[in-house]
Amino acid sequence: MKFRSVFDIIGPVMIGPSSSHTAGAARIGRAARHLFGREPKYAHIHLYGSFAKTYKGHGTDVAIIGGLLDYDTYDERISQSLVTARKNGMKIRFHEEDAHTDHPNTARVKIGDDDGELELVGISIGGGKAEITELNGFELRLSGSHPAILLIHNDRYGAIASATAILAKNEINIGRMEVSRKAQGEQALMVIEVDQNIDDSILDELERADHITQVAKISD
């Protein structure tokens, strides 16, 4: 599955009652939806810390599912998202976890269907903002404050060089870059923060580069 998406993580308009527990949670769910590329058939939501203790009263549950339905933070349909999702056939489970996490408002979102699955960890950091800290086992930190490209690639010689050469050719300056891999010679993830939004034509070129299998982007 290739994906190309905009993480709509940060924005000034948000639902209540709590920006951390609702608007931030909705952004986590919507990031998962955009990366998955379609409405999932099932969603297992693991909640930690404050999320686990107060998610029903603060609307964290309807917010995350609303995000999975591709509702923005200001969408009034979020209040009925659980009903809508279940009518659509989505099987939903919430898990209240006791494990300690680095951030009190943490959610692990596992979604999928017959054709694939995705696992993402997000934290709500206040003011309706959220960060994605893990994607399918890769550690990362994305706040949405800068445009970024995510490249899943085979851990092979030349993969990084081919991607950076395409950006240089198109006069795209790299502000920050991190690379992680699950094991030597296996799947790896490049996260590249850049100074300007990336045109789709450049993403098309990156998709065709050596050893790159999946592409996603965050716009400013």
Coordinates of C-alpha atoms in Angstrom, one line a residue:
M1 CA 0.0 0.0 0.0
K2 CA 1.4 3.3 -1.0
F3 CA 0.1 6.4 0.7
R4 CA 0.4 10.1 0.2
S5 CA -1.3 12.3 2.8
V6 CA -1.5 15.6 4.6
F7 CA -1.5 15.3 8.3
D8 CA -3.9 17.9 9.4
I9 CA -2.4 18.1 12.9
I10 CA -2.4 21.7 13.9
G11 CA -5.2 24.3 13.4
P12 CA -6.9 27.1 15.2
V13 CA -10.5 25.8 15.2
M14 CA -11.4 23.1 17.6
I15 CA -14.2 21.3 19.3
G16 CA -14.8 21.1 23.1
P17 CA -15.0 20.5 25.9
S18 CA -11.2 20.1 26.1
S19 CA -8.7 21.0 23.5
S20 CA -6.3 18.3 24.7
H21 CA -8.8 15.5 25.0
T22 CA -11.1 16.3 22.1
A23 CA -9.5 18.4 19.4
G24 CA -6.0 16.9 19.8
A25 CA -7.5 13.4 19.9
A26 CA -9.5 14.1 16.7
R27 CA -6.2 15.1 15.0
I28 CA -4.6 11.8 16.1
G29 CA -7.5 9.9 14.6
R30 CA -7.5 11.9 11.4
A31 CA -3.8 11.4 10.9
A32 CA -4.3 7.7 11.2
R33 CA -7.2 7.9 8.7
H34 CA -5.1 9.9 6.2
L35 CA -2.2 7.5 6.4
F36 CA -4.4 4.5 6.0
G37 CA -6.0 6.1 3.0
R38 CA -9.6 4.9 3.6
E39 CA -12.1 4.2 6.3
P40 CA -11.0 1.2 8.3
K41 CA -13.2 -1.8 9.1
Y42 CA -12.0 -2.0 12.6
A43 CA -10.3 0.2 15.2
H44 CA -8.7 -0.7 18.5
I45 CA -7.9 2.4 20.5
H46 CA -5.6 2.0 23.5
L47 CA -5.7 5.0 25.9
Y48 CA -3.1 5.9 28.5
G49 CA -2.8 8.3 31.4
S50 CA -5.4 11.0 31.5
F51 CA -6.9 9.8 28.2
A52 CA -7.7 6.5 29.9
K53 CA -9.2 8.0 33.0
T54 CA -11.4 10.7 31.4
Y55 CA -12.0 9.8 27.8
K56 CA -15.8 9.4 28.0
G57 CA -16.5 12.6 29.9
H58 CA -14.1 14.6 27.7
G59 CA -15.2 13.1 24.4
T60 CA -11.9 11.6 23.5
D61 CA -13.7 8.5 22.2
V62 CA -16.0 10.3 19.8
A63 CA -13.1 12.6 18.8
I64 CA -10.7 9.8 17.8
I65 CA -13.4 8.0 15.9
G66 CA -14.5 11.2 14.3
G67 CA -11.0 11.6 13.0
L68 CA -11.0 8.1 11.6
L69 CA -14.2 9.2 9.7
D70 CA -12.1 12.1 8.3
Y71 CA -14.1 14.7 10.3
D72 CA -12.1 17.9 11.0
T73 CA -11.9 19.2 14.6
Y74 CA -14.7 21.7 14.1
D75 CA -17.1 19.2 12.5
E76 CA -20.3 18.9 14.5
R77 CA -20.8 15.4 13.3
I78 CA -18.0 14.3 15.8
S79 CA -20.6 14.1 18.6
Q80 CA -22.3 11.2 16.7
S81 CA -19.2 9.6 15.3
L82 CA -19.5 6.4 17.3
V83 CA -23.0 5.8 16.0
T84 CA -22.0 6.7 12.4
A85 CA -18.9 4.5 12.4
R86 CA -20.9 1.5 13.8
K87 CA -23.6 2.0 11.2
N88 CA -20.8 1.9 8.6
G89 CA -19.8 -1.5 9.9
M90 CA -16.7 -0.4 11.8
K91 CA -15.9 -2.6 14.8
I92 CA -14.6 -0.4 17.6
R93 CA -12.9 -1.3 20.9
F94 CA -11.4 1.0 23.5
H95 CA -8.8 -0.3 25.9
E96 CA -8.0 1.6 29.1
E97 CA -4.3 0.9 29.8
D98 CA -2.5 1.2 33.1
A99 CA 1.0 1.3 31.6
H100 CA 3.1 4.4 32.2
T101 CA 3.9 6.6 29.1
D102 CA 6.1 9.6 28.6
H103 CA 3.0 11.8 28.0
P104 CA -0.3 11.6 29.9
N105 CA -2.5 12.1 26.9
T106 CA -1.4 9.2 24.7
A107 CA -3.3 7.0 22.3
R108 CA -2.2 4.0 20.3
V109 CA -4.5 3.6 17.3
K110 CA -4.7 0.2 15.5
I111 CA -6.8 0.2 12.4
G112 CA -7.3 -2.0 9.4
D113 CA -9.4 -4.0 7.0
D114 CA -9.0 -7.1 4.8
D115 CA -6.3 -5.4 2.7
G116 CA -4.0 -4.0 5.4
E117 CA -3.5 -2.5 8.8
L118 CA -1.8 0.5 10.4
E119 CA -0.6 1.2 14.0
L120 CA 0.1 4.7 15.1
V121 CA 0.9 6.4 18.5
G122 CA -0.1 10.0 19.0
I123 CA 0.0 12.4 21.9
S124 CA -2.2 15.4 22.5
I125 CA 0.0 18.3 23.8
G126 CA -2.5 21.0 24.5
G127 CA -4.2 23.8 22.6
G128 CA -5.7 21.3 20.1
K129 CA -2.2 20.3 19.0
A130 CA -1.0 16.7 18.6
E131 CA 2.2 14.9 17.7
I132 CA 2.7 11.5 16.1
T133 CA 5.4 9.6 17.9
E134 CA 5.3 6.2 16.3
L135 CA 4.1 4.7 13.0
N136 CA 4.1 0.9 12.3
G137 CA 6.8 0.3 14.8
F138 CA 9.0 3.2 13.7
E139 CA 9.8 5.9 16.3
L140 CA 9.4 9.5 15.0
R141 CA 8.3 12.9 16.2
L142 CA 6.0 14.9 14.0
S143 CA 4.3 18.1 15.2
G144 CA 3.1 19.4 11.9
S145 CA 4.9 22.7 12.5
H146 CA 7.0 22.3 9.4
P147 CA 6.3 20.6 6.0
A148 CA 7.7 17.1 6.0
I149 CA 8.0 14.0 3.9
L150 CA 7.8 10.4 5.2
L151 CA 9.5 7.8 3.1
I152 CA 9.2 4.1 3.8
H153 CA 12.1 2.4 2.0
N154 CA 14.2 -0.8 1.9
D155 CA 17.3 -0.5 4.0
R156 CA 19.7 -0.5 1.0
Y157 CA 22.7 1.5 -0.1
G158 CA 21.6 4.5 -2.2
A159 CA 18.0 4.9 -0.8
I160 CA 18.8 8.1 1.1
A161 CA 21.0 9.5 -1.6
S162 CA 18.3 9.0 -4.3
A163 CA 15.7 10.8 -2.2
T164 CA 18.0 13.8 -1.2
A165 CA 19.2 14.1 -4.8
I166 CA 15.6 14.6 -6.0
L167 CA 15.0 17.2 -3.4
A168 CA 18.2 19.0 -4.3
K169 CA 17.4 19.0 -8.0
N170 CA 14.0 20.6 -7.2
E171 CA 15.8 23.2 -4.9
I172 CA 14.1 21.9 -1.7
N173 CA 16.1 22.7 1.4
I174 CA 16.2 20.1 4.2
G175 CA 15.8 21.5 7.7
R176 CA 15.9 18.3 9.6
M177 CA 16.2 14.6 8.7
E178 CA 16.1 11.4 10.7
V179 CA 16.3 7.8 9.6
S180 CA 15.3 4.7 11.5
R181 CA 15.1 1.0 10.7
K182 CA 13.6 -2.1 12.3
A183 CA 16.7 -4.2 11.5
Q184 CA 19.6 -4.1 9.2
G185 CA 18.6 -4.8 5.6
E186 CA 14.9 -4.6 6.4
Q187 CA 12.3 -1.8 6.2
A188 CA 13.4 1.7 7.1
L189 CA 11.8 5.1 7.5
M190 CA 13.1 8.5 6.4
V191 CA 11.5 11.6 7.9
I192 CA 12.6 14.8 6.2
E193 CA 11.5 18.3 7.3
V194 CA 11.8 20.9 4.6
D195 CA 11.3 24.6 4.2
Q196 CA 8.4 24.6 1.8
N197 CA 5.4 22.5 0.8
I198 CA 6.1 19.7 -1.7
D199 CA 4.4 19.6 -5.0
D200 CA 2.7 16.3 -6.0
S201 CA 5.1 16.1 -9.0
I202 CA 8.0 15.8 -6.6
L203 CA 6.2 13.1 -4.6
D204 CA 5.6 11.2 -7.8
E205 CA 9.4 11.3 -8.5
L206 CA 10.2 10.2 -5.0
E207 CA 7.8 7.2 -5.4
R208 CA 9.8 6.1 -8.4
A209 CA 13.2 6.4 -6.7
D210 CA 15.3 3.4 -5.9
H211 CA 14.2 1.3 -2.9
I212 CA 11.4 3.7 -1.8
T213 CA 8.1 1.9 -1.3
Q214 CA 5.7 4.4 0.4
V215 CA 5.4 8.2 0.5
A216 CA 3.5 10.5 2.8
K217 CA 3.7 14.2 3.4
I218 CA 2.8 16.9 5.9
S219 CA 1.9 20.3 4.6
D220 CA 2.5 23.5 6.5

